[in-house]
Short mmCIF file of C-alpha atoms and ligand atoms in Angstrom, two decimals:
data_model
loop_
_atom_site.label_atom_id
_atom_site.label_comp_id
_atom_site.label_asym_id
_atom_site.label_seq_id
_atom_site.Cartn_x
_atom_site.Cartn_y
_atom_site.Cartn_z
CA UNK A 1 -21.66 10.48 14.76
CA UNK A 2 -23.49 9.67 11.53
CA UNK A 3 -21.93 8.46 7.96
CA UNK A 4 -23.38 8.42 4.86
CA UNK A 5 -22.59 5.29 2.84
CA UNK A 6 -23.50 6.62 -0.94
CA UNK A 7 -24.77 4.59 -4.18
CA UNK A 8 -23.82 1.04 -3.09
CA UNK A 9 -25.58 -1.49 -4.73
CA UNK A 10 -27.65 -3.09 -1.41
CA UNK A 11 -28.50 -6.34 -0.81
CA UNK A 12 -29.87 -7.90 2.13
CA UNK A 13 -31.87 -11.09 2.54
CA UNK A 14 -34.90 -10.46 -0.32
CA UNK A 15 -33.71 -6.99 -1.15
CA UNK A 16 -31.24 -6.29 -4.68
CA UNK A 17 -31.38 -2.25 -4.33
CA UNK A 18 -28.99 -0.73 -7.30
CA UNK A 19 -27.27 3.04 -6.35
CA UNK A 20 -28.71 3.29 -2.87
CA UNK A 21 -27.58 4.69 -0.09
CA UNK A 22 -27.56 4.26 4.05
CA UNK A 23 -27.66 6.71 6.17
CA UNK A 24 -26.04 5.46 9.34
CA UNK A 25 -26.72 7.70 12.69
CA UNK A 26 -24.56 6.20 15.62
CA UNK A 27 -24.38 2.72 15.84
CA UNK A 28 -27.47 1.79 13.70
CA UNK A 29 -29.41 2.24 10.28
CA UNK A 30 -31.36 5.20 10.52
CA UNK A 31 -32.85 5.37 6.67
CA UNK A 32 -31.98 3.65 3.17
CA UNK A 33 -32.91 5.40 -0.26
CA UNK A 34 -31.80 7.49 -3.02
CA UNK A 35 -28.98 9.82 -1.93
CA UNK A 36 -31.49 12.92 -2.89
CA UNK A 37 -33.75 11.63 -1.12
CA UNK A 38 -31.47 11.14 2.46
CA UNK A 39 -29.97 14.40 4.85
CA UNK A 40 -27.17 16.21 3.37
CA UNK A 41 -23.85 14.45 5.31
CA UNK A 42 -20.46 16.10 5.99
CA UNK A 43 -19.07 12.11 6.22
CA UNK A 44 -19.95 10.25 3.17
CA UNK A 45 -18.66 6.70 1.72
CA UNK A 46 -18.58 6.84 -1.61
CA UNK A 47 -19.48 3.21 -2.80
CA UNK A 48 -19.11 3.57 -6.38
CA UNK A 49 -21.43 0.95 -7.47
CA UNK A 50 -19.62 -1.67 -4.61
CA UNK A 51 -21.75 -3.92 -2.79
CA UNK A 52 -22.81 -3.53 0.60
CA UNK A 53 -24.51 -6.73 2.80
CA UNK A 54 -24.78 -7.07 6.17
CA UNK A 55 -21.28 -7.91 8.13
CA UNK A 56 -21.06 -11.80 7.98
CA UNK A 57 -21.13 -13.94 11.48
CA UNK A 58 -18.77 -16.90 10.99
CA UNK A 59 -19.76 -18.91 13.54
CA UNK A 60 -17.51 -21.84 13.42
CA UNK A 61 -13.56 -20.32 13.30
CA UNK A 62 -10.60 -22.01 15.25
CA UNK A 63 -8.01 -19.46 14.36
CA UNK A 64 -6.48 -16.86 11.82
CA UNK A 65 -2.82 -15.49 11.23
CA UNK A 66 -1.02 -17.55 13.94
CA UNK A 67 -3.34 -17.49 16.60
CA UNK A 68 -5.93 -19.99 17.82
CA UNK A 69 -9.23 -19.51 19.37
CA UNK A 70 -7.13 -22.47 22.41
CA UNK A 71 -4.30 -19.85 22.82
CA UNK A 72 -6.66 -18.62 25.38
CA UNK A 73 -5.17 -14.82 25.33
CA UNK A 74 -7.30 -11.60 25.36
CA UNK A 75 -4.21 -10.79 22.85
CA UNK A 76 -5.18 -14.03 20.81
CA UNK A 77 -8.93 -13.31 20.18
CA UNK A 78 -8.07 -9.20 19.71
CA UNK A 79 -5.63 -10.79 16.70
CA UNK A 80 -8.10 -12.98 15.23
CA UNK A 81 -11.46 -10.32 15.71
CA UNK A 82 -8.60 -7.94 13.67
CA UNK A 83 -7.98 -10.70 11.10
CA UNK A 84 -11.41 -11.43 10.33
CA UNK A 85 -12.27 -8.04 9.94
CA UNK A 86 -10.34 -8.87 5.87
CA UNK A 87 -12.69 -10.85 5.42
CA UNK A 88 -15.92 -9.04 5.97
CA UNK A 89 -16.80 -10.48 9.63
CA UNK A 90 -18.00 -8.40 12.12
CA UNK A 91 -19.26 -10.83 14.56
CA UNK A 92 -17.50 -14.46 15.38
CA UNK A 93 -17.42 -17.61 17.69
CA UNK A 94 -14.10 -18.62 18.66
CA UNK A 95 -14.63 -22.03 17.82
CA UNK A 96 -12.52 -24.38 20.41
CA UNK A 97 -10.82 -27.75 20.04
CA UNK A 98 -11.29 -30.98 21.64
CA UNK A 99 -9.01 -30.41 24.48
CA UNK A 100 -8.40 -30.99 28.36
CA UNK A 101 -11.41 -28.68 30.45
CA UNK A 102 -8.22 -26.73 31.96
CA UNK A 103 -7.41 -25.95 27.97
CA UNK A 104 -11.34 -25.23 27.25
CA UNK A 105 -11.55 -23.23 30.48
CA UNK A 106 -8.42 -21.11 29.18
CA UNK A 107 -9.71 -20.32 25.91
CA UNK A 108 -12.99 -18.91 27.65
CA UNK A 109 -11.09 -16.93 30.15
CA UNK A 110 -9.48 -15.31 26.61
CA UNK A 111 -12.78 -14.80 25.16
CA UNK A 112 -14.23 -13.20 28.27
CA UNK A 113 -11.44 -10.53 28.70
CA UNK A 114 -11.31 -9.35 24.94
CA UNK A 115 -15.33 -8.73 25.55
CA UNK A 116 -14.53 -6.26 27.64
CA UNK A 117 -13.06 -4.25 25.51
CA UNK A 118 -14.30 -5.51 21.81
CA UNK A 119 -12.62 -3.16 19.21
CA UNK A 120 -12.78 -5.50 16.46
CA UNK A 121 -15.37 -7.62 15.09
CA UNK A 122 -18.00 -8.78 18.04
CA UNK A 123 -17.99 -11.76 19.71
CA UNK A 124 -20.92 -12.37 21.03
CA UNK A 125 -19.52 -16.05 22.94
CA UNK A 126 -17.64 -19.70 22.09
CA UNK A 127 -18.51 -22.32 19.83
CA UNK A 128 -17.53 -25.50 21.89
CA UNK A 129 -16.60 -28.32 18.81
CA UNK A 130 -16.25 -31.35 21.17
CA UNK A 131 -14.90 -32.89 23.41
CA UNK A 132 -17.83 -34.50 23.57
CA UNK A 133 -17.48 -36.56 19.49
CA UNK A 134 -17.74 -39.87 18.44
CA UNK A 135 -14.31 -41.32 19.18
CA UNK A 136 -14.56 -42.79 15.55
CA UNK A 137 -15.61 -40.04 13.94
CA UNK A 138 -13.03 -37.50 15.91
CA UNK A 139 -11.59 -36.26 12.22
CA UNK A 140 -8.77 -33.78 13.26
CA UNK A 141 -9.80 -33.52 16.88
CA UNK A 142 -7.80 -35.33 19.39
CA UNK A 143 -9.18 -38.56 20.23
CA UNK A 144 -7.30 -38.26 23.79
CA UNK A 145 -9.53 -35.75 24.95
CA UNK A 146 -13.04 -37.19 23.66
CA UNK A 147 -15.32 -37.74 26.42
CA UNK A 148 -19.24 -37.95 27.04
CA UNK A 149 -21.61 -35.21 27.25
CA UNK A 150 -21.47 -33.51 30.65
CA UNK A 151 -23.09 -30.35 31.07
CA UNK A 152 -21.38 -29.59 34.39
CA UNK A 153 -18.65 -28.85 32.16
CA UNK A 154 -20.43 -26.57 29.92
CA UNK A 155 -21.79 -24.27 33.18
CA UNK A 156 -18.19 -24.47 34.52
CA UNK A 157 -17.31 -22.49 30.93
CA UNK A 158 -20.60 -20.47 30.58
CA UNK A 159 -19.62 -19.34 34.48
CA UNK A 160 -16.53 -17.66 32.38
CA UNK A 161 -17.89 -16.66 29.09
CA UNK A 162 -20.89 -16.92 26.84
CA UNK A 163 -21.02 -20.41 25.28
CA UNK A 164 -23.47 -19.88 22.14
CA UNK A 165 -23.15 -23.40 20.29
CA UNK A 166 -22.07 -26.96 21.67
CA UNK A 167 -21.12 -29.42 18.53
CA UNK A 168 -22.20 -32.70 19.99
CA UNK A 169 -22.67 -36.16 18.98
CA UNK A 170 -25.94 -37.03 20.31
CA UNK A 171 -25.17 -40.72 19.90
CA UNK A 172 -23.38 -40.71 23.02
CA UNK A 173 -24.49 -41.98 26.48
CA UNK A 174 -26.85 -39.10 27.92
CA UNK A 175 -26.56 -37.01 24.78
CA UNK A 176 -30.40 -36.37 24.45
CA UNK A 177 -30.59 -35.23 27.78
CA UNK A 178 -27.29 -33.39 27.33
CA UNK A 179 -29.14 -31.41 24.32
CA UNK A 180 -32.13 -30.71 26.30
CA UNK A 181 -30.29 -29.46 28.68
CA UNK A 182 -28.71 -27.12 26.36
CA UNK A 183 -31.74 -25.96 25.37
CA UNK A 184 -32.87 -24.58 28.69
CA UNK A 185 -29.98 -22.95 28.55
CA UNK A 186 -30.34 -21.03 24.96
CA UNK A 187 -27.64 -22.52 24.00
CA UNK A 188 -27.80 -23.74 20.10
CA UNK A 189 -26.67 -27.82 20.08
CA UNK A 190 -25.03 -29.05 16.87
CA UNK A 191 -24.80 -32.64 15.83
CA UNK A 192 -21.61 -32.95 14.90
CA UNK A 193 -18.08 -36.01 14.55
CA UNK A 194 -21.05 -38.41 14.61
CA UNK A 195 -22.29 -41.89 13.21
CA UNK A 196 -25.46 -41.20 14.31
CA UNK A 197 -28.68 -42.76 12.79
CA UNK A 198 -31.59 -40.83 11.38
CA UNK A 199 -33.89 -41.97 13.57
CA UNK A 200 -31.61 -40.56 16.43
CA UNK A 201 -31.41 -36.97 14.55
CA UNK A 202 -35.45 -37.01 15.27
CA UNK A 203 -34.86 -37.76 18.96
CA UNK A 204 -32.03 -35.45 19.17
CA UNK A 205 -34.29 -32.83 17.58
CA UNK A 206 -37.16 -33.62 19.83
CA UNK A 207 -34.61 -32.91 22.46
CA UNK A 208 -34.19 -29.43 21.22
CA UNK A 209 -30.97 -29.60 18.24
CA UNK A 210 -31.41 -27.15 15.64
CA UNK A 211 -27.59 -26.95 14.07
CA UNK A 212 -25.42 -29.84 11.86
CA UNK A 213 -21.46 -29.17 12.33
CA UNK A 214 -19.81 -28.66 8.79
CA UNK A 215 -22.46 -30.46 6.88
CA UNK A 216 -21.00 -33.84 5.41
CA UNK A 217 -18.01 -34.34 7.41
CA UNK A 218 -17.37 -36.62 9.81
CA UNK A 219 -21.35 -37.10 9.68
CA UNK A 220 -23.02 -40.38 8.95
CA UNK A 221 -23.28 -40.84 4.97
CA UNK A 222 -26.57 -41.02 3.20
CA UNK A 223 -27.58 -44.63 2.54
CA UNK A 224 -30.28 -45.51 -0.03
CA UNK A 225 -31.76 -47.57 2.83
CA UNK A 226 -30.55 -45.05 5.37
CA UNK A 227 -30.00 -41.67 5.12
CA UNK A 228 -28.03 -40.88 7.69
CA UNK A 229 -27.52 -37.20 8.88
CA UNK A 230 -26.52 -36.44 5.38
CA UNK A 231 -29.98 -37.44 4.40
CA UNK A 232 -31.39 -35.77 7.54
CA UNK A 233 -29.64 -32.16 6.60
CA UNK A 234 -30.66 -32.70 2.69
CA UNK A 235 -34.70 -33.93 4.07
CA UNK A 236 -35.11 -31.80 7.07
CA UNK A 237 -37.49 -28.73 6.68
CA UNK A 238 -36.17 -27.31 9.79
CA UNK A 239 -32.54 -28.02 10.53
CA UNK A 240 -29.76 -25.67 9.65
CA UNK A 241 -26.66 -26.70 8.33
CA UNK A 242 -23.08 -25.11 8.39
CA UNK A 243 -20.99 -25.40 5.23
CA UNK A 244 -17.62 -25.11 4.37
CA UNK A 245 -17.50 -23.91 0.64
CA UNK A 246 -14.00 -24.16 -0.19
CA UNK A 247 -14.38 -27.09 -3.05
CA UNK A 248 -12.81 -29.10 -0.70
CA UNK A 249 -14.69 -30.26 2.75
CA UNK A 250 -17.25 -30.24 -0.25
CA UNK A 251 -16.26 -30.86 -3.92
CA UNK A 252 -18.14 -28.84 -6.67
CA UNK A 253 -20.47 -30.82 -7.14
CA UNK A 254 -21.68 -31.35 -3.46
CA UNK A 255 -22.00 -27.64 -3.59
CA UNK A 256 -23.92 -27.59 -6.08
CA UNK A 257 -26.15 -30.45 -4.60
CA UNK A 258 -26.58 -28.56 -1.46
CA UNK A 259 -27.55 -25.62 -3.26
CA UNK A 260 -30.42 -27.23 -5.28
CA UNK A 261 -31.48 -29.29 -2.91
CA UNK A 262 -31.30 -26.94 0.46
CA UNK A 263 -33.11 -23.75 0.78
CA UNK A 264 -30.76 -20.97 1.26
CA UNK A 265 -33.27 -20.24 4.74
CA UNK A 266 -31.30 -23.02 6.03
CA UNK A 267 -28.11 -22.48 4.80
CA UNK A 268 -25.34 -21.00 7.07
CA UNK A 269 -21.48 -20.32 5.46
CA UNK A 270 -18.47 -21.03 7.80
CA UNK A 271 -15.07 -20.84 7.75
CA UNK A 272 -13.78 -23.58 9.84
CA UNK A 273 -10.69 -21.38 9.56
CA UNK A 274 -7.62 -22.72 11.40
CA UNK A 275 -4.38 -20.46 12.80
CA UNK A 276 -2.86 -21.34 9.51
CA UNK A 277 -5.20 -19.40 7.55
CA UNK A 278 -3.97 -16.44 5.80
CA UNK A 279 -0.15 -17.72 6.48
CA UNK A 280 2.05 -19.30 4.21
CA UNK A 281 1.85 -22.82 3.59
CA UNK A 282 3.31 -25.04 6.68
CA UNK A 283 3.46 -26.62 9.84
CA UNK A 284 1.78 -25.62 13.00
CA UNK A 285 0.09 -27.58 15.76
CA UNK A 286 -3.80 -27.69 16.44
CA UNK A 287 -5.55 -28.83 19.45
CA UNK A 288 -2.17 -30.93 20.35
CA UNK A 289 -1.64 -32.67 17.04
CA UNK A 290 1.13 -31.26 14.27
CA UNK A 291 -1.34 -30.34 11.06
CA UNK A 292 0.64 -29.48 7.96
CA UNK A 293 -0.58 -27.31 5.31
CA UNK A 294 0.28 -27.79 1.71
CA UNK A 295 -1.59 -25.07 -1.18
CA UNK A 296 -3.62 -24.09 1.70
CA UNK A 297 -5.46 -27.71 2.48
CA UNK A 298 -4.80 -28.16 6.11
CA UNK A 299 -4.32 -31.66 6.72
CA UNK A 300 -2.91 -34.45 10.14
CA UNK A 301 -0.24 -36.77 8.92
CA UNK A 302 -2.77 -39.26 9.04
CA UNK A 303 -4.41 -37.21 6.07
CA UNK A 304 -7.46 -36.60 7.36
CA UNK A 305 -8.41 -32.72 7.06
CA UNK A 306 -7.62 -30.75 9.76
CA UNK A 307 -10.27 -27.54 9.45
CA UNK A 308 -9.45 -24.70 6.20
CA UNK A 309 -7.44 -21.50 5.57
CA UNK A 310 -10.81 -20.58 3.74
CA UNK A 311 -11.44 -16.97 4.22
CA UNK A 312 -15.34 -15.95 4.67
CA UNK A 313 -15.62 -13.81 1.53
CA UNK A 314 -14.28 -16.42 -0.82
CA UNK A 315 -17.01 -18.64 0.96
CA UNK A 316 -19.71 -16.71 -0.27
CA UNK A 317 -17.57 -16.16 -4.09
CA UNK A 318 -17.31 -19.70 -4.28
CA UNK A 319 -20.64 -20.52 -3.50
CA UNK A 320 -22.22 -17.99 -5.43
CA UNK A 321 -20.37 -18.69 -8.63
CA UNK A 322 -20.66 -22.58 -8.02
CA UNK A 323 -24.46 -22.64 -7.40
CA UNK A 324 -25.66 -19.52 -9.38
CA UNK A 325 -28.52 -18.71 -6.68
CA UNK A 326 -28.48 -15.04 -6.97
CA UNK A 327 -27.18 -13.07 -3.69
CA UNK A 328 -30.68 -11.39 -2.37
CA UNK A 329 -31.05 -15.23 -1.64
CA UNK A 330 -28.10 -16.35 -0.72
CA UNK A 331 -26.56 -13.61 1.72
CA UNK A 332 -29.10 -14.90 4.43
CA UNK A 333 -26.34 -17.81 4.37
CA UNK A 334 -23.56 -15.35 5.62
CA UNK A 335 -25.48 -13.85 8.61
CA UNK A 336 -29.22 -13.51 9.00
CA UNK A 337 -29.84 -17.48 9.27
CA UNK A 338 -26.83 -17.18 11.89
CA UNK A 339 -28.64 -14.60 13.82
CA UNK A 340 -31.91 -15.49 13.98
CA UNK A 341 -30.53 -18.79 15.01
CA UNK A 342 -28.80 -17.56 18.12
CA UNK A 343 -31.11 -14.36 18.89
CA UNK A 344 -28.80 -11.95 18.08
CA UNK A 345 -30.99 -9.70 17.85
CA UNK A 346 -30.83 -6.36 15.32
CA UNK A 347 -28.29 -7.80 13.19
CA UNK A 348 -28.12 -9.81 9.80
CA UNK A 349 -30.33 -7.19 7.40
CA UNK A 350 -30.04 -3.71 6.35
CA UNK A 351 -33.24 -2.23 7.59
CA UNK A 352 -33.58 0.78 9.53
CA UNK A 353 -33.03 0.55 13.32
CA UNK A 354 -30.37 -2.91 12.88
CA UNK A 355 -26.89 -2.12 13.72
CA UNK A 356 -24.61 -0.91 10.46
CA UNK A 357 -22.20 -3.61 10.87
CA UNK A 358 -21.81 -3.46 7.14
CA UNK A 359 -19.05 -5.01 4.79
CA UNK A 360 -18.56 -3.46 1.06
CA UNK A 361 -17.74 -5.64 -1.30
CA UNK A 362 -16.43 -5.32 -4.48
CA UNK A 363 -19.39 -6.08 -7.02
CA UNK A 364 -16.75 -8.01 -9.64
CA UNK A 365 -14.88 -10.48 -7.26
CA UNK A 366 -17.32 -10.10 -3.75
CA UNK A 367 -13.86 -9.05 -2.12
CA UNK A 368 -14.15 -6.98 0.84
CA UNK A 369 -13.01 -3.09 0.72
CA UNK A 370 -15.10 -1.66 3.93
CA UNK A 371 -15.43 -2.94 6.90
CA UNK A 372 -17.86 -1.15 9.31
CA UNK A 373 -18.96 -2.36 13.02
CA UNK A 374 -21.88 0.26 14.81
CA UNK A 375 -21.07 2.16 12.19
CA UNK A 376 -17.57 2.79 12.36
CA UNK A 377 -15.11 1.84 9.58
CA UNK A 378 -12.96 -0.55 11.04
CA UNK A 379 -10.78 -1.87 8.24
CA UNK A 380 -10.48 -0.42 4.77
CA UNK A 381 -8.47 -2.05 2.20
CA UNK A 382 -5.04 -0.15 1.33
ZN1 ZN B 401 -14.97 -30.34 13.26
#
């Protein structure tokens, strides 16, 4: 089948294209141009001056609308590829919890059956947040279930399903071999729940780590006479770092730090999104622990802050209007840096020949309308 998607305002990393329009044949971008200038088609979008940017990838999401990435049900990751779908994703990584292997081991089992049959948004594998943390920098994860680096464990899962990122601290015993390790197996390692030192960022990068775990949090602080991973993400040339741009993991003003001080090349927006998101505010328990949710902050009873109900679109809105960097530069943030990162290859840009996995957005509040995966509509606002 082929859809025409008519005068959208296009933007894609480097590109700002006003009334253009993409002709979509099957699953992928055939052309982009002037409507007059594309084949006459019987299906047609019209995009009225809306945005369209490529589909975002969140990878780092725990849960959405009751269900958890731990519930470990094809049912449970069909619910939250449908939820995410709102928010303009097309692709995700159920993003586990610091649990018991038999826990981890379910949740993969979940993410292996809904990839045979992926209606939804794509999921192209698991992020795996822990177990293996600093136990004083666990955050919300549960400090029970901490342990050290053992990548038996992580080819016990990847026997299952795709693991794509392992958040690690890589000040643990046999955490640099643990990353490099990782590495042989393409499989991105993030330094994340960590007290780590500077100098042990360089070794851990040596060793092959290319990702920081929501940037600032539970991560070692920048010191004037030691920067810390803070310092490392803000220094770094080459490291990317996740962010959670709700105003809250990160106040305004961090934002607003990142943004000047971090190239939007290395910049890569995540939800951190927990069951609760998109639910009224409550009670519900995460990765064994009760986390209540009060005007949407998701926090333990110990207060500490216990992942977001941020949605992905307000990520970028927030961002956007808190920084000012225009979007041609900034949309690499919601899915090319993501791709590149973990090879997925033909997605993140409109250009001819990448799959139209395609969000609309409205150009006044960057809400999502359209939803499109291959090319097919998938969710359309009422
Ligand atoms: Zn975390």
């Amino acid at each position: 089948m082929s859809l025409l998607i008519r005068d959208a305002r296009v933007v894609s990393p480097g590109i700002d294209l006003p009334l253009t329009s993409i002709w979509i044949q099957g699953d992928r971008i055939a052309r982009i141009g002037p409507a007059t200038d594309l084949p006459q088609e019987p299906h047609q979008i019209d995009a009225a001056g809306h945005i369209v940017v490529p589909g975002f990838i969140d990878i780092h999401t725990h849960g959405a609308l009751g269900v958890s990435a731990m519930d470990g049900t094809e049912e449970a990751i069909r619910a939250l590829a449908a939820a995410k779908l709102r928010e303009g994703v097309t692709q995700l990584l159920p993003t586990t919890w610091t649990e018991t292997p038999e826990a981890l081991q379910r949740a993969l089992r979940g993410i292996a059956a809904y990839r045979e049959n992926p209606v939804f948004a794509r999921v192209p594998g698991a992020h795996v947040e822990g177990p293996y943390l600093n136990p004083k920098c666990v955050g919300a994860q549960n400090p029970k279930f901490v342990r050290l680096p053992d990548i038996a464990e992580i080819d016990r899962l990847r026997a299952l399903a795709p693991v794509r990122i392992v958040s690690v601290a890589v000040e643990m015993a046999g955490a640099i071999e643990f990353v490099r390790q990782l590495r042989t197996r393409d499989i991105v390692a993030s330094l994340a729940h960590t007290a780590a030192t500077y100098e042990e960022f360089l070794d851990a990068k040596q060793a092959g780590l290319t990702h920081l775990t929501h940037f600032s949090n539970q991560m070692t602080p920048l010191h004037h006479r030691a920067i810390g991973i803070v310092g490392a993400g803000l220094l770094d040339d080459d490291v990317l770092v996740e962010v959670i741009s709700d105003g809250i993991h990160l106040c305004p003003e961090m934002l607003r730090l990142v943004g000047k001080l971090i190239p939007p090349e290395r910049l890569m927006l995540i939800t951190d999104s927990i069951s609760a998101s998109g639910q009224p505010d409550g009670e519900s328990i995460e990765g064994g622990q009760r986390v209540l949710v009060r005007d949407g902050i998701c926090r333990l009873e110990s207060g500490n802050l216990a992942g977001s109900t941020l949605r992905f679109d307000r990520a970028l809105a927030i961002f956007h209007k808190t920084t000012g960097i225009p979007l041609a530069k900034l949309i690499a943030a919601t899915s090319w840096n993501q791709a590149k990162s973990l090879k997925l290859e033909g997605f993140g840009k409109i250009t001819p020949g990448y799959y139209a996995d395609l969000v609309i957005l409205n150009a006044e509040t960057l809400a999502p309308v359209t939803t499109l995966v291959g090319g097919r509509v998938v969710w359309t606002l009422d």
